[in-house]
PDB file of C-alpha atoms in Angstrom:
ATOM      1  CA  MET A   8     -11.645 -11.368  -3.088  1.00 94.00           C
ATOM      2  CA  SER A   9     -10.650  -8.426  -5.245  1.00 97.00           C
ATOM      3  CA  VAL A  10      -6.966  -7.636  -5.567  1.00 97.00           C
ATOM      4  CA  LEU A  11      -7.388  -4.627  -3.264  1.00 97.00           C
ATOM      5  CA  GLN A  12      -9.085  -6.863  -0.687  1.00 98.00           C
ATOM      6  CA  GLN A  13      -6.161  -9.304  -0.957  1.00 97.00           C
ATOM      7  CA  HIS A  14      -3.788  -6.366  -0.394  1.00 97.00           C
ATOM      8  CA  ALA A  15      -5.657  -5.280   2.744  1.00 98.00           C
ATOM      9  CA  SER A  16      -6.253  -8.783   4.092  1.00 98.00           C
ATOM     10  CA  PHE A  17      -2.574  -9.219   4.945  1.00 98.00           C
ATOM     11  CA  PHE A  18      -3.161  -6.799   7.812  1.00 98.00           C
ATOM     12  CA  ASP A  19      -6.175  -8.771   9.060  1.00 98.00           C
ATOM     13  CA  ARG A  20      -4.038 -10.753  11.438  1.00 98.00           C
ATOM     14  CA  ASN A  21      -6.899 -12.796  12.934  1.00 98.00           C
ATOM     15  CA  LYS A  22      -8.659 -13.250   9.554  1.00 98.00           C
ATOM     16  CA  ASP A  23     -12.088 -11.984  10.688  1.00 98.00           C
ATOM     17  CA  GLY A  24     -12.551  -9.567   7.757  1.00 98.00           C
ATOM     18  CA  ILE A  25     -11.835  -6.506   9.901  1.00 98.00           C
ATOM     19  CA  VAL A  26      -8.507  -4.752  10.413  1.00 98.00           C
ATOM     20  CA  TYR A  27      -8.102  -2.900  13.705  1.00 98.00           C
ATOM     21  CA  PRO A  28      -5.289  -0.401  14.399  1.00 98.00           C
ATOM     22  CA  TRP A  29      -3.327  -2.943  16.441  1.00 98.00           C
ATOM     23  CA  GLU A  30      -3.492  -5.384  13.519  1.00 98.00           C
ATOM     24  CA  THR A  31      -2.202  -2.710  11.143  1.00 98.00           C
ATOM     25  CA  TYR A  32       0.624  -2.119  13.617  1.00 98.00           C
ATOM     26  CA  GLN A  33       1.363  -5.855  13.793  1.00 98.00           C
ATOM     27  CA  GLY A  34       1.335  -6.135   9.994  1.00 98.00           C
ATOM     28  CA  PHE A  35       3.788  -3.270   9.579  1.00 98.00           C
ATOM     29  CA  ARG A  36       6.074  -4.772  12.207  1.00 97.00           C
ATOM     30  CA  ALA A  37       5.816  -8.159  10.456  1.00 97.00           C
ATOM     31  CA  ILE A  38       7.129  -6.704   7.191  1.00 97.00           C
ATOM     32  CA  GLY A  39      10.078  -5.082   8.926  1.00 95.00           C
ATOM     33  CA  CYS A  40       8.953  -1.530   9.651  1.00 96.00           C
ATOM     34  CA  GLY A  41      10.135   0.180  12.816  1.00 96.00           C
ATOM     35  CA  TYR A  42       8.052   0.944  15.874  1.00 98.00           C
ATOM     36  CA  PHE A  43       7.388   4.597  15.028  1.00 98.00           C
ATOM     37  CA  LEU A  44       6.244   3.917  11.446  1.00 97.00           C
ATOM     38  CA  SER A  45       4.145   0.950  12.578  1.00 98.00           C
ATOM     39  CA  ILE A  46       2.414   2.974  15.295  1.00 98.00           C
ATOM     40  CA  ALA A  47       1.802   5.876  12.891  1.00 97.00           C
ATOM     41  CA  ALA A  48       0.450   3.488  10.261  1.00 97.00           C
ATOM     42  CA  GLY A  49      -1.868   1.821  12.764  1.00 98.00           C
ATOM     43  CA  LEU A  50      -3.280   5.181  13.767  1.00 98.00           C
ATOM     44  CA  PHE A  51      -3.467   7.066  10.491  1.00 97.00           C
ATOM     45  CA  ILE A  52      -4.411   4.267   8.104  1.00 97.00           C
ATOM     46  CA  ASN A  53      -7.244   3.112  10.317  1.00 98.00           C
ATOM     47  CA  LEU A  54      -8.337   6.655  11.072  1.00 97.00           C
ATOM     48  CA  GLY A  55      -8.526   7.407   7.345  1.00 96.00           C
ATOM     49  CA  LEU A  56     -10.080   4.165   6.127  1.00 98.00           C
ATOM     50  CA  SER A  57     -12.380   3.181   8.959  1.00 98.00           C
ATOM     51  CA  TYR A  58     -15.375   5.386   8.273  1.00 98.00           C
ATOM     52  CA  PRO A  59     -15.496   4.938   4.469  1.00 97.00           C
ATOM     53  CA  THR A  60     -15.369   1.140   4.860  1.00 98.00           C
ATOM     54  CA  LEU A  61     -17.960   0.791   7.625  1.00 98.00           C
ATOM     55  CA  PRO A  62     -21.116  -1.124   6.690  1.00 96.00           C
ATOM     56  CA  GLY A  63     -23.321   1.593   8.261  1.00 95.00           C
ATOM     57  CA  TYR A  64     -23.229   5.262   9.105  1.00 95.00           C
ATOM     58  CA  LEU A  65     -22.302   5.218  12.772  1.00 96.00           C
ATOM     59  CA  PRO A  66     -18.554   5.615  13.346  1.00 96.00           C
ATOM     60  CA  SER A  67     -16.655   3.244  15.604  1.00 97.00           C
ATOM     61  CA  LEU A  68     -14.100   4.440  18.132  1.00 97.00           C
ATOM     62  CA  LEU A  69     -12.110   1.247  17.504  1.00 98.00           C
ATOM     63  CA  PHE A  70     -11.474   2.457  13.917  1.00 98.00           C
ATOM     64  CA  PRO A  71     -12.007  -0.881  12.154  1.00 98.00           C
ATOM     65  CA  ILE A  72     -11.380  -1.239   8.445  1.00 98.00           C
ATOM     66  CA  HIS A  73     -13.882  -3.601   6.821  1.00 98.00           C
ATOM     67  CA  ILE A  74     -12.056  -5.449   4.072  1.00 98.00           C
ATOM     68  CA  LYS A  75     -15.202  -6.180   2.064  1.00 98.00           C
ATOM     69  CA  ASN A  76     -15.649  -2.395   1.622  1.00 98.00           C
ATOM     70  CA  ILE A  77     -11.979  -1.446   1.207  1.00 98.00           C
ATOM     71  CA  HIS A  78     -12.627  -0.137  -2.311  1.00 97.00           C
ATOM     72  CA  LYS A  79     -14.620   2.714  -0.728  1.00 97.00           C
ATOM     73  CA  GLY A  80     -11.404   3.983   0.866  1.00 96.00           C
ATOM     74  CA  LYS A  81      -9.521   4.347  -2.425  1.00 95.00           C
ATOM     75  CA  HIS A  82      -7.885   7.774  -2.588  1.00 95.00           C
ATOM     76  CA  GLY A  83      -7.264  10.066  -5.528  1.00 94.00           C
ATOM     77  CA  SER A  84      -3.949  11.038  -7.113  1.00 94.00           C
ATOM     78  CA  ASP A  85      -2.960   7.391  -7.534  1.00 95.00           C
ATOM     79  CA  THR A  86      -1.922   5.265 -10.515  1.00 96.00           C
ATOM     80  CA  GLU A  87      -5.480   3.961 -11.006  1.00 96.00           C
ATOM     81  CA  SER A  88      -4.098   0.419 -11.059  1.00 97.00           C
ATOM     82  CA  TYR A  89      -7.101  -0.432  -8.898  1.00 97.00           C
ATOM     83  CA  ASP A  90     -10.502   0.445 -10.331  1.00 96.00           C
ATOM     84  CA  THR A  91     -13.383   1.784  -8.216  1.00 95.00           C
ATOM     85  CA  GLU A  92     -14.319  -1.776  -7.204  1.00 96.00           C
ATOM     86  CA  GLY A  93     -10.790  -2.697  -6.112  1.00 96.00           C
ATOM     87  CA  ARG A  94      -9.984  -4.811  -9.159  1.00 97.00           C
ATOM     88  CA  PHE A  95      -6.509  -4.720 -10.690  1.00 97.00           C
ATOM     89  CA  VAL A  96      -6.255  -2.882 -14.032  1.00 97.00           C
ATOM     90  CA  PRO A  97      -3.288  -4.326 -15.968  1.00 97.00           C
ATOM     91  CA  SER A  98      -3.266  -1.567 -18.593  1.00 97.00           C
ATOM     92  CA  LYS A  99      -2.883   1.120 -15.927  1.00 97.00           C
ATOM     93  CA  PHE A 100      -0.132  -0.895 -14.276  1.00 97.00           C
ATOM     94  CA  ASP A 101       1.702  -1.269 -17.600  1.00 97.00           C
ATOM     95  CA  GLU A 102       1.374   2.493 -18.112  1.00 97.00           C
ATOM     96  CA  ILE A 103       3.539   3.068 -15.035  1.00 97.00           C
ATOM     97  CA  PHE A 104       6.508   1.515 -16.807  1.00 97.00           C
ATOM     98  CA  SER A 105       5.814   2.676 -20.341  1.00 97.00           C
ATOM     99  CA  LYS A 106       5.553   6.302 -19.196  1.00 97.00           C
ATOM    100  CA  TYR A 107       7.976   6.488 -16.287  1.00 97.00           C
ATOM    101  CA  GLY A 108      10.359   3.524 -16.503  1.00 97.00           C
ATOM    102  CA  LEU A 109      12.776   5.475 -18.666  1.00 95.00           C
ATOM    103  CA  THR A 110      16.057   4.188 -17.225  1.00 95.00           C
ATOM    104  CA  HIS A 111      14.900   0.546 -17.090  1.00 96.00           C
ATOM    105  CA  HIS A 112      11.774  -0.753 -18.812  1.00 93.00           C
ATOM    106  CA  ASP A 113      10.893  -3.057 -15.900  1.00 96.00           C
ATOM    107  CA  ALA A 114      11.922  -0.976 -12.873  1.00 98.00           C
ATOM    108  CA  LEU A 115      11.650   2.544 -11.471  1.00 98.00           C
ATOM    109  CA  THR A 116      14.250   4.763  -9.899  1.00 98.00           C
ATOM    110  CA  TYR A 117      13.334   6.979  -6.958  1.00 98.00           C
ATOM    111  CA  GLU A 118      13.298   9.998  -9.287  1.00 98.00           C
ATOM    112  CA  GLU A 119      10.985   8.243 -11.759  1.00 98.00           C
ATOM    113  CA  ILE A 120       8.590   7.417  -8.923  1.00 98.00           C
ATOM    114  CA  GLY A 121       8.541  11.117  -8.015  1.00 97.00           C
ATOM    115  CA  LYS A 122       7.751  12.108 -11.615  1.00 98.00           C
ATOM    116  CA  MET A 123       4.988   9.514 -11.756  1.00 98.00           C
ATOM    117  CA  ARG A 124       3.416  10.714  -8.517  1.00 97.00           C
ATOM    118  CA  LYS A 125       3.474  14.330  -9.684  1.00 97.00           C
ATOM    119  CA  ALA A 126       1.921  13.415 -13.026  1.00 97.00           C
ATOM    120  CA  ASN A 127      -0.886  11.491 -11.277  1.00 97.00           C
ATOM    121  CA  ARG A 128      -1.857  14.349  -8.976  1.00 97.00           C
ATOM    122  CA  ASN A 129      -5.472  15.452  -9.067  1.00 96.00           C
ATOM    123  CA  LEU A 130      -6.080  19.175  -8.734  1.00 95.00           C
ATOM    124  CA  ASN A 131      -6.325  20.304  -5.067  1.00 96.00           C
ATOM    125  CA  ASP A 132      -6.215  16.699  -3.813  1.00 96.00           C
ATOM    126  CA  PHE A 133      -3.725  17.429  -1.058  1.00 96.00           C
ATOM    127  CA  ASN A 134      -4.756  14.349   0.911  1.00 95.00           C
ATOM    128  CA  GLY A 135      -4.207  12.111  -2.131  1.00 95.00           C
ATOM    129  CA  TRP A 136      -0.832  13.738  -2.825  1.00 97.00           C
ATOM    130  CA  LEU A 137       0.317  13.074   0.726  1.00 96.00           C
ATOM    131  CA  LEU A 138      -0.984   9.497   0.786  1.00 96.00           C
ATOM    132  CA  SER A 139       0.625   8.737  -2.565  1.00 97.00           C
ATOM    133  CA  PHE A 140       3.949  10.125  -1.346  1.00 97.00           C
ATOM    134  CA  ILE A 141       3.853   8.073   1.851  1.00 96.00           C
ATOM    135  CA  GLU A 142       2.783   4.843   0.123  1.00 96.00           C
ATOM    136  CA  TRP A 143       5.473   5.042  -2.548  1.00 98.00           C
ATOM    137  CA  LYS A 144       8.167   6.127  -0.058  1.00 97.00           C
ATOM    138  CA  ILE A 145       7.439   3.113   2.154  1.00 97.00           C
ATOM    139  CA  LEU A 146       7.268   0.775  -0.854  1.00 97.00           C
ATOM    140  CA  TYR A 147      10.555   2.088  -2.213  1.00 98.00           C
ATOM    141  CA  ASN A 148      12.316   1.704   1.139  1.00 96.00           C
ATOM    142  CA  LEU A 149      10.991  -1.838   1.659  1.00 96.00           C
ATOM    143  CA  GLY A 150      11.229  -3.086  -1.912  1.00 96.00           C
ATOM    144  CA  LYS A 151      14.200  -1.487  -3.669  1.00 97.00           C
ATOM    145  CA  ASP A 152      16.955  -3.761  -4.835  1.00 97.00           C
ATOM    146  CA  GLU A 153      20.697  -3.358  -4.289  1.00 97.00           C
ATOM    147  CA  LYS A 154      20.877  -0.951  -7.271  1.00 97.00           C
ATOM    148  CA  GLY A 155      18.190   1.293  -5.780  1.00 97.00           C
ATOM    149  CA  LEU A 156      15.560   0.160  -8.288  1.00 98.00           C
ATOM    150  CA  LEU A 157      11.985  -0.771  -7.559  1.00 98.00           C
ATOM    151  CA  GLN A 158      11.374  -3.764  -9.804  1.00 98.00           C
ATOM    152  CA  ARG A 159       8.131  -4.355 -11.714  1.00 98.00           C
ATOM    153  CA  GLU A 160       7.507  -7.682  -9.917  1.00 98.00           C
ATOM    154  CA  THR A 161       7.911  -5.992  -6.544  1.00 98.00           C
ATOM    155  CA  ILE A 162       5.414  -3.276  -7.415  1.00 98.00           C
ATOM    156  CA  ARG A 163       2.983  -5.847  -8.814  1.00 98.00           C
ATOM    157  CA  ALA A 164       3.319  -7.911  -5.634  1.00 97.00           C
ATOM    158  CA  VAL A 165       2.314  -4.985  -3.425  1.00 97.00           C
ATOM    159  CA  TYR A 166      -0.983  -4.640  -5.291  1.00 96.00           C
ATOM    160  CA  ASP A 167      -2.140  -8.145  -4.352  1.00 94.00           C
ATOM    161  CA  GLY A 168      -0.403  -8.203  -0.968  1.00 95.00           C
ATOM    162  CA  SER A 169       1.979 -11.028  -1.826  1.00 97.00           C
ATOM    163  CA  LEU A 170       4.941  -8.686  -1.234  1.00 97.00           C
ATOM    164  CA  PHE A 171       3.841  -8.344   2.388  1.00 98.00           C
ATOM    165  CA  GLU A 172       3.815 -12.115   2.847  1.00 97.00           C
ATOM    166  CA  HIS A 173       7.255 -12.358   1.245  1.00 96.00           C
ATOM    167  CA  LEU A 174       8.672  -9.626   3.498  1.00 97.00           C
ATOM    168  CA  GLU A 175       7.156 -11.278   6.578  1.00 97.00           C
ATOM    169  CA  ARG A 176       8.760 -14.642   5.721  1.00 96.00           C
ATOM    170  CA  LYS A 177      12.078 -12.925   4.996  1.00 94.00           C
ATOM    171  CA  ARG A 178      11.996 -11.069   8.323  1.00 94.00           C
ATOM    172  CA  ALA A 179      11.025 -14.242  10.225  1.00 93.00           C
ATOM    173  CA  ALA A 180      13.937 -16.108   8.640  1.00 93.00           C
ATOM    174  CA  ARG A 181      16.353 -13.342   9.705  1.00 90.00           C
ATOM    175  CA  MET A 182      14.937 -13.402  13.240  1.00 88.00           C
ATOM    176  CA  ASN A 183      15.345 -17.197  13.442  1.00 90.00           C
ATOM    177  CA  LYS A 184      19.017 -16.903  12.465  1.00 86.00           C
ATOM    178  CA  ASN A 185      19.680 -14.588  15.411  1.00 74.00           C
TER     179      ASN A 185
END
């Protein structure tokens, strides 16, 4: 699987290669997101990615996301750390920190993330701007450390989906304590 497919496969809760809105919801809940965000994610992510990832031309009212075609749902105004085939591009990832990690060479502040997003905007790509904002806002809220920094390893882990697995284990451990 490509790195982007690995990222998306976390949300394929039954491992059939297709992510339905209820699985997206379950995945967001598993990583510790609230009900409202999880419901919104299940609706909007699947609504936006279903048609581009379908194997044919007929839309499905169940809004499935086909993981094998997830690269077709890549949006603009991003860091380009995934190429058009969903492969990870290390040089583009390193650029994030060399250009925007000004306070810390291996982490980003919330302000630096904002500067990076603005610099990556494509002209008139309002959809990409919004998606980039939402993705980075969620990542920052889930992954920031106690100093309010988003560490390089955390950002790298979101690209291959391993951050999601880590957050799910962490949440399950907290739930078992209670």
